[in-house]
């Protein structure tokens, strides 16, 4: 099969013929129909988080079940599915508590990946998925069935951008109706945080970005206000909207140190800061612990929207089918696998909400 292989950090991916092992016990092979490009894929390919090379990235995918390993009973050949990086055992300390995104189990695929190159060369399965490829083999826990008729390109977004952004609002922060919310960064994840805030009946949804184009998109997805922080003192403007107090919740959807530091100036006393975007490994941010303690601030991390994928994905599909959740308009461009470097460059230039590789 063809795959986009990263052989050197911060260099273009190469389209290569690779081999994919048959699914083992508890595993599934999926023919990929679409895979969205997430900033996490780009950060890994740029070397921001280290990792093994060569590697095939891509973790926001949809497609159809092609082959089923022993012991997997809930799928049949041909089922349309979403494939994501969340791999969970259902039995460990965290899974038993419903926190499957924190699963601590070791899986056979973690030790012996399914992708090999010429001469049996081992190729790392990036982000536990490796979906910049025509097919994937993943643990069955990473796969969720979806109804027939859902467009695969739109469905792929459910695998990360949607559950990460919307889940941060609904699952992690559990935002209350009537709240005043700030979302910093209005790319694919931030727009879904805005959708989550709108679905939660927030009274005020303030979008902050440095792109007028993305701020316009934020308004279409439910933001009540938008500020370009490269031109405006967004903090001052935001405080004017909140009687000088600040926001009830601030969601930082970009992994940028100084943005995290600035976010503390946007929260009201007793408010909550939710960190969604992930900076490069080893990067630290400074904050005033006295203010956190004295003003009763809450700081929460949110990985993959703290989602329970078998519960949350069907709910999101239902919202989409009822017209309450926008997916189609999140897609900026559709590219073939051979055009993946062009698609990535478009994301890096800040032009795209979500670009999708279609097969």
Short mmCIF file of C-alpha atoms in Angstrom, two decimals:
data_model
loop_
_atom_site.label_atom_id
_atom_site.label_comp_id
_atom_site.label_asym_id
_atom_site.label_seq_id
_atom_site.Cartn_x
_atom_site.Cartn_y
_atom_site.Cartn_z
CA UNK A 1 0.00 0.00 0.00
CA UNK A 2 1.01 3.65 -0.33
CA UNK A 3 1.86 5.75 2.71
CA UNK A 4 3.35 9.18 3.41
CA UNK A 5 6.55 8.43 5.34
CA UNK A 6 8.49 10.89 7.49
CA UNK A 7 12.18 10.01 7.25
CA UNK A 8 13.66 13.26 8.52
CA UNK A 9 12.14 15.85 10.83
CA UNK A 10 11.07 19.14 9.23
CA UNK A 11 11.40 17.71 5.72
CA UNK A 12 8.70 16.81 3.17
CA UNK A 13 7.02 13.44 3.59
CA UNK A 14 7.79 10.84 0.93
CA UNK A 15 5.14 8.68 -0.75
CA UNK A 16 6.33 5.08 -0.52
CA UNK A 17 5.11 1.53 -0.96
CA UNK A 18 4.98 -0.15 2.45
CA UNK A 19 3.64 -3.39 3.89
CA UNK A 20 0.91 -3.68 6.51
CA UNK A 21 0.67 -6.71 8.77
CA UNK A 22 -2.59 -8.59 9.17
CA UNK A 23 -4.59 -7.68 12.28
CA UNK A 24 -3.81 -9.70 15.38
CA UNK A 25 -6.18 -10.65 18.15
CA UNK A 26 -8.29 -7.68 19.19
CA UNK A 27 -7.25 -5.65 16.13
CA UNK A 28 -8.92 -4.38 12.95
CA UNK A 29 -7.71 -3.43 9.48
CA UNK A 30 -9.47 -0.40 8.03
CA UNK A 31 -9.36 0.87 4.46
CA UNK A 32 -8.85 4.61 4.89
CA UNK A 33 -11.27 6.85 3.02
CA UNK A 34 -10.22 10.17 4.55
CA UNK A 35 -7.68 11.49 7.04
CA UNK A 36 -7.66 15.07 8.28
CA UNK A 37 -4.39 16.87 8.96
CA UNK A 38 -4.00 17.90 12.59
CA UNK A 39 -1.35 20.24 13.99
CA UNK A 40 -0.22 17.32 16.17
CA UNK A 41 0.82 15.43 13.03
CA UNK A 42 2.78 18.46 11.89
CA UNK A 43 4.43 18.97 15.28
CA UNK A 44 5.61 15.36 15.29
CA UNK A 45 6.83 15.60 11.69
CA UNK A 46 8.73 18.78 12.60
CA UNK A 47 10.39 17.05 15.57
CA UNK A 48 8.75 19.23 18.23
CA UNK A 49 7.88 16.20 20.35
CA UNK A 50 10.67 13.85 19.35
CA UNK A 51 9.69 10.31 18.43
CA UNK A 52 10.94 7.50 16.23
CA UNK A 53 11.80 7.65 12.54
CA UNK A 54 10.87 6.62 9.95
CA UNK A 55 7.22 7.13 10.83
CA UNK A 56 3.78 7.34 9.27
CA UNK A 57 1.63 9.97 11.00
CA UNK A 58 -2.07 10.74 10.63
CA UNK A 59 -4.59 9.99 13.36
CA UNK A 60 -7.89 11.64 12.36
CA UNK A 61 -9.37 9.09 9.98
CA UNK A 62 -12.47 7.39 8.64
CA UNK A 63 -13.02 4.44 6.34
CA UNK A 64 -14.42 0.92 6.13
CA UNK A 65 -13.59 -2.27 7.99
CA UNK A 66 -11.58 -4.62 5.73
CA UNK A 67 -10.38 -7.38 8.06
CA UNK A 68 -11.13 -8.36 11.65
CA UNK A 69 -8.76 -10.05 14.08
CA UNK A 70 -9.66 -12.81 16.50
CA UNK A 71 -11.86 -11.88 19.43
CA UNK A 72 -13.43 -8.79 17.85
CA UNK A 73 -17.18 -9.22 17.76
CA UNK A 74 -18.75 -5.80 17.40
CA UNK A 75 -17.79 -5.08 13.76
CA UNK A 76 -18.46 -6.66 10.37
CA UNK A 77 -16.60 -6.32 7.08
CA UNK A 78 -17.67 -3.16 5.27
CA UNK A 79 -18.79 -1.22 8.33
CA UNK A 80 -18.14 2.54 8.01
CA UNK A 81 -16.02 3.67 10.94
CA UNK A 82 -14.03 6.48 12.51
CA UNK A 83 -10.45 5.67 13.58
CA UNK A 84 -8.61 7.64 16.26
CA UNK A 85 -5.53 7.50 18.47
CA UNK A 86 -7.32 6.73 21.75
CA UNK A 87 -6.35 3.13 22.56
CA UNK A 88 -7.88 1.76 25.75
CA UNK A 89 -7.97 -1.58 27.54
CA UNK A 90 -11.18 -1.01 29.51
CA UNK A 91 -9.66 -2.61 32.62
CA UNK A 92 -6.80 -0.51 34.00
CA UNK A 93 -7.09 2.02 36.85
CA UNK A 94 -7.98 4.89 34.51
CA UNK A 95 -10.30 3.00 32.18
CA UNK A 96 -12.22 1.63 35.16
CA UNK A 97 -12.81 5.24 36.22
CA UNK A 98 -14.04 6.23 32.75
CA UNK A 99 -10.83 8.07 31.81
CA UNK A 100 -9.90 6.01 28.77
CA UNK A 101 -7.73 8.77 27.25
CA UNK A 102 -5.33 8.09 30.15
CA UNK A 103 -5.24 4.29 29.69
CA UNK A 104 -1.97 2.93 31.06
CA UNK A 105 -2.05 -0.51 29.41
CA UNK A 106 0.63 -1.77 27.05
CA UNK A 107 -0.63 -3.13 23.71
CA UNK A 108 1.07 -5.48 21.23
CA UNK A 109 0.94 -2.71 18.61
CA UNK A 110 2.96 -0.47 20.94
CA UNK A 111 5.80 -2.99 20.90
CA UNK A 112 5.55 -4.36 17.39
CA UNK A 113 4.03 -1.93 14.90
CA UNK A 114 2.24 -3.18 11.79
CA UNK A 115 4.08 -1.12 9.15
CA UNK A 116 7.26 -2.24 7.38
CA UNK A 117 9.22 -0.87 4.45
CA UNK A 118 11.55 -2.36 1.90
CA UNK A 119 13.58 -5.27 3.20
CA UNK A 120 11.47 -5.52 6.35
CA UNK A 121 12.47 -2.07 7.64
CA UNK A 122 10.42 -1.19 10.71
CA UNK A 123 8.34 1.96 10.25
CA UNK A 124 6.82 3.55 13.34
CA UNK A 125 3.03 3.83 13.56
CA UNK A 126 2.79 7.52 14.44
CA UNK A 127 0.22 8.57 17.03
CA UNK A 128 -0.79 4.91 17.32
CA UNK A 129 -2.67 5.17 14.02
CA UNK A 130 -0.49 5.82 10.95
CA UNK A 131 -3.42 6.97 8.82
CA UNK A 132 -1.52 8.94 6.18
CA UNK A 133 -1.80 5.66 4.32
CA UNK A 134 -4.28 3.66 2.29
CA UNK A 135 -4.95 1.27 5.18
CA UNK A 136 -4.35 0.99 8.92
CA UNK A 137 -4.25 -1.79 11.48
CA UNK A 138 -5.32 -0.58 14.91
CA UNK A 139 -6.69 -1.92 18.17
CA UNK A 140 -10.45 -2.39 18.06
CA UNK A 141 -10.80 0.10 20.92
CA UNK A 142 -9.69 2.85 18.50
CA UNK A 143 -12.57 2.24 16.10
CA UNK A 144 -16.15 3.51 16.34
CA UNK A 145 -18.89 2.55 13.89
CA UNK A 146 -20.84 5.35 12.22
CA UNK A 147 -24.09 5.24 10.22
CA UNK A 148 -24.10 4.72 6.47
CA UNK A 149 -24.32 7.94 4.51
CA UNK A 150 -22.12 10.15 6.69
CA UNK A 151 -19.52 11.68 4.32
CA UNK A 152 -16.14 10.16 5.12
CA UNK A 153 -14.28 13.47 4.87
CA UNK A 154 -16.58 15.09 7.42
CA UNK A 155 -16.62 11.98 9.61
CA UNK A 156 -12.82 11.99 9.87
CA UNK A 157 -12.97 15.26 11.80
CA UNK A 158 -14.79 13.52 14.64
CA UNK A 159 -11.64 11.52 15.38
CA UNK A 160 -9.71 14.42 16.89
CA UNK A 161 -10.52 18.04 16.07
CA UNK A 162 -14.16 17.82 17.07
CA UNK A 163 -13.89 15.65 20.18
CA UNK A 164 -10.82 17.60 21.34
CA UNK A 165 -12.33 21.06 21.00
CA UNK A 166 -15.94 20.37 21.85
CA UNK A 167 -15.04 17.82 24.51
CA UNK A 168 -12.85 20.35 26.32
CA UNK A 169 -15.96 22.46 26.86
CA UNK A 170 -18.52 19.74 27.51
CA UNK A 171 -16.51 16.99 29.22
CA UNK A 172 -13.44 18.62 30.74
CA UNK A 173 -14.73 22.00 31.91
CA UNK A 174 -18.43 21.09 32.00
CA UNK A 175 -19.29 24.66 31.15
CA UNK A 176 -22.57 25.92 32.55
CA UNK A 177 -25.29 27.66 30.55
CA UNK A 178 -25.02 31.44 30.69
CA UNK A 179 -21.23 31.41 31.08
CA UNK A 180 -18.84 33.88 29.47
CA UNK A 181 -16.17 32.01 27.55
CA UNK A 182 -12.96 32.94 25.74
CA UNK A 183 -11.48 30.65 23.08
CA UNK A 184 -7.90 31.47 22.07
CA UNK A 185 -7.05 30.09 18.64
CA UNK A 186 -9.78 29.50 16.08
CA UNK A 187 -8.42 26.68 13.96
CA UNK A 188 -10.03 23.25 13.73
CA UNK A 189 -9.92 22.63 17.49
CA UNK A 190 -10.85 26.14 18.58
CA UNK A 191 -13.86 26.30 16.27
CA UNK A 192 -15.15 23.14 17.89
CA UNK A 193 -14.66 24.64 21.33
CA UNK A 194 -16.81 27.49 20.06
CA UNK A 195 -19.41 25.01 18.82
CA UNK A 196 -19.33 23.32 22.23
CA UNK A 197 -19.85 26.65 23.98
CA UNK A 198 -22.76 27.47 21.69
CA UNK A 199 -24.34 24.07 22.32
CA UNK A 200 -23.89 24.73 26.06
CA UNK A 201 -25.93 27.95 25.78
CA UNK A 202 -23.09 30.23 26.82
CA UNK A 203 -24.11 33.88 27.07
CA UNK A 204 -20.89 35.21 25.57
CA UNK A 205 -18.35 33.42 23.36
CA UNK A 206 -15.27 35.53 22.67
CA UNK A 207 -12.89 34.31 19.96
CA UNK A 208 -9.26 35.47 19.85
CA UNK A 209 -6.85 34.88 16.98
CA UNK A 210 -4.35 36.72 14.78
CA UNK A 211 -6.20 35.83 11.56
CA UNK A 212 -9.18 37.90 10.43
CA UNK A 213 -10.20 35.01 8.17
CA UNK A 214 -10.36 32.59 11.09
CA UNK A 215 -12.17 35.11 13.28
CA UNK A 216 -14.81 35.44 10.57
CA UNK A 217 -15.15 31.66 10.64
CA UNK A 218 -15.49 31.79 14.43
CA UNK A 219 -18.51 34.06 14.08
CA UNK A 220 -20.09 31.57 11.67
CA UNK A 221 -19.55 28.77 14.19
CA UNK A 222 -21.15 30.60 17.10
CA UNK A 223 -18.77 33.23 18.51
CA UNK A 224 -20.54 36.35 19.71
CA UNK A 225 -17.37 38.49 19.61
CA UNK A 226 -13.98 38.28 17.93
CA UNK A 227 -10.70 40.09 18.53
CA UNK A 228 -7.51 40.10 16.49
CA UNK A 229 -4.87 40.01 19.22
CA UNK A 230 -2.15 41.15 16.81
CA UNK A 231 -3.88 44.53 16.48
CA UNK A 232 -6.06 44.92 19.55
CA UNK A 233 -5.59 44.70 23.29
CA UNK A 234 -7.94 41.76 23.43
CA UNK A 235 -7.69 41.52 27.21
CA UNK A 236 -8.83 45.10 27.70
CA UNK A 237 -11.64 44.67 25.19
CA UNK A 238 -12.73 41.43 26.81
CA UNK A 239 -12.76 42.94 30.30
CA UNK A 240 -14.93 45.77 28.99
CA UNK A 241 -17.46 43.13 27.96
CA UNK A 242 -17.42 41.47 31.38
CA UNK A 243 -17.66 44.47 33.72
CA UNK A 244 -13.92 44.28 34.33
CA UNK A 245 -14.01 40.84 35.87
CA UNK A 246 -12.86 38.58 33.03
CA UNK A 247 -14.18 35.35 31.62
CA UNK A 248 -15.65 32.42 33.49
CA UNK A 249 -13.68 30.02 31.27
CA UNK A 250 -10.68 30.49 28.99
CA UNK A 251 -9.75 27.75 26.52
CA UNK A 252 -6.24 27.87 25.05
CA UNK A 253 -6.32 25.74 21.91
CA UNK A 254 -2.82 26.62 20.66
CA UNK A 255 0.41 25.24 22.09
CA UNK A 256 2.21 28.56 22.45
CA UNK A 257 3.97 29.51 25.69
CA UNK A 258 3.28 33.24 25.74
CA UNK A 259 -0.38 32.68 24.87
CA UNK A 260 -0.75 30.42 27.92
CA UNK A 261 0.87 33.13 30.06
CA UNK A 262 -1.39 35.84 28.65
CA UNK A 263 -4.48 33.71 29.25
CA UNK A 264 -4.17 34.20 33.01
CA UNK A 265 -4.99 37.86 32.47
CA UNK A 266 -8.33 36.98 30.91
CA UNK A 267 -9.81 34.88 33.73
CA UNK A 268 -12.06 36.25 36.44
CA UNK A 269 -11.46 35.38 40.07
CA UNK A 270 -12.77 31.87 40.58
CA UNK A 271 -12.57 31.21 36.84
CA UNK A 272 -11.17 28.24 34.95
CA UNK A 273 -8.29 28.01 32.48
CA UNK A 274 -8.39 24.95 30.21
CA UNK A 275 -5.17 24.03 28.38
CA UNK A 276 -5.99 22.18 25.17
CA UNK A 277 -3.14 22.98 22.76
CA UNK A 278 0.16 21.23 23.45
CA UNK A 279 3.52 23.09 23.29
CA UNK A 280 6.81 21.53 22.23
CA UNK A 281 8.42 19.06 24.64
CA UNK A 282 10.30 20.77 27.46
CA UNK A 283 8.68 24.17 26.98
CA UNK A 284 7.51 25.82 30.19
CA UNK A 285 5.26 28.77 30.99
CA UNK A 286 5.40 31.15 33.95
CA UNK A 287 2.43 32.14 36.09
CA UNK A 288 1.76 33.80 39.44
CA UNK A 289 0.95 31.04 41.96
CA UNK A 290 -0.18 33.64 44.50
CA UNK A 291 -2.93 34.78 42.16
CA UNK A 292 -3.95 31.19 41.44
CA UNK A 293 -4.27 30.47 45.16
CA UNK A 294 -5.67 33.80 46.34
CA UNK A 295 -8.14 34.25 43.49
CA UNK A 296 -9.20 30.58 43.45
CA UNK A 297 -8.30 29.93 39.83
CA UNK A 298 -8.74 26.46 38.37
CA UNK A 299 -6.26 25.13 35.78
CA UNK A 300 -7.21 22.00 33.86
CA UNK A 301 -5.50 20.05 31.10
CA UNK A 302 -7.67 18.49 28.41
CA UNK A 303 -6.41 15.65 26.19
CA UNK A 304 -8.72 14.55 23.37
CA UNK A 305 -11.58 16.32 25.11
CA UNK A 306 -11.51 13.74 27.92
CA UNK A 307 -13.75 11.75 25.61
CA UNK A 308 -15.23 8.30 25.97
CA UNK A 309 -15.23 7.66 22.26
CA UNK A 310 -17.88 4.91 22.14
CA UNK A 311 -20.24 7.25 24.02
CA UNK A 312 -19.30 10.63 22.57
CA UNK A 313 -18.87 9.87 18.86
CA UNK A 314 -22.47 8.58 18.44
CA UNK A 315 -23.74 11.69 20.25
CA UNK A 316 -21.77 13.93 17.89
CA UNK A 317 -23.03 12.03 14.86
CA UNK A 318 -26.59 12.55 16.10
CA UNK A 319 -25.98 16.29 16.51
CA UNK A 320 -24.55 16.43 12.98
CA UNK A 321 -27.50 14.57 11.50
CA UNK A 322 -29.93 16.91 13.26
CA UNK A 323 -28.09 19.97 11.96
CA UNK A 324 -26.88 21.09 15.39
CA UNK A 325 -23.18 20.38 14.77
CA UNK A 326 -21.31 21.70 11.75
CA UNK A 327 -18.70 19.42 10.20
CA UNK A 328 -18.76 20.03 6.45
CA UNK A 329 -17.83 23.72 6.71
CA UNK A 330 -14.75 22.86 8.78
CA UNK A 331 -13.07 21.43 5.68
CA UNK A 332 -10.95 23.98 3.83
CA UNK A 333 -9.41 21.68 1.21
CA UNK A 334 -9.36 18.11 -0.02
CA UNK A 335 -6.09 16.62 -1.26
CA UNK A 336 -4.82 13.31 -2.59
CA UNK A 337 -2.11 11.45 -0.68
CA UNK A 338 0.40 12.57 -3.31
CA UNK A 339 -0.51 16.19 -2.47
CA UNK A 340 -0.01 15.81 1.28
CA UNK A 341 2.99 18.14 1.52
CA UNK A 342 0.99 20.88 -0.20
CA UNK A 343 -1.87 20.26 2.24
CA UNK A 344 0.49 20.48 5.22
CA UNK A 345 2.08 23.69 3.91
CA UNK A 346 -1.37 25.26 3.64
CA UNK A 347 -2.03 24.43 7.31
CA UNK A 348 1.35 25.84 8.35
CA UNK A 349 0.61 29.10 6.53
CA UNK A 350 -2.55 29.45 8.61
CA UNK A 351 -4.84 29.23 5.58
CA UNK A 352 -6.86 26.18 6.57
CA UNK A 353 -9.42 25.27 9.19
CA UNK A 354 -8.95 21.56 8.41
CA UNK A 355 -7.39 20.04 5.29
CA UNK A 356 -8.34 16.45 4.53
CA UNK A 357 -6.51 13.74 2.59
CA UNK A 358 -9.04 11.72 0.59
CA UNK A 359 -8.39 8.29 -0.90
#
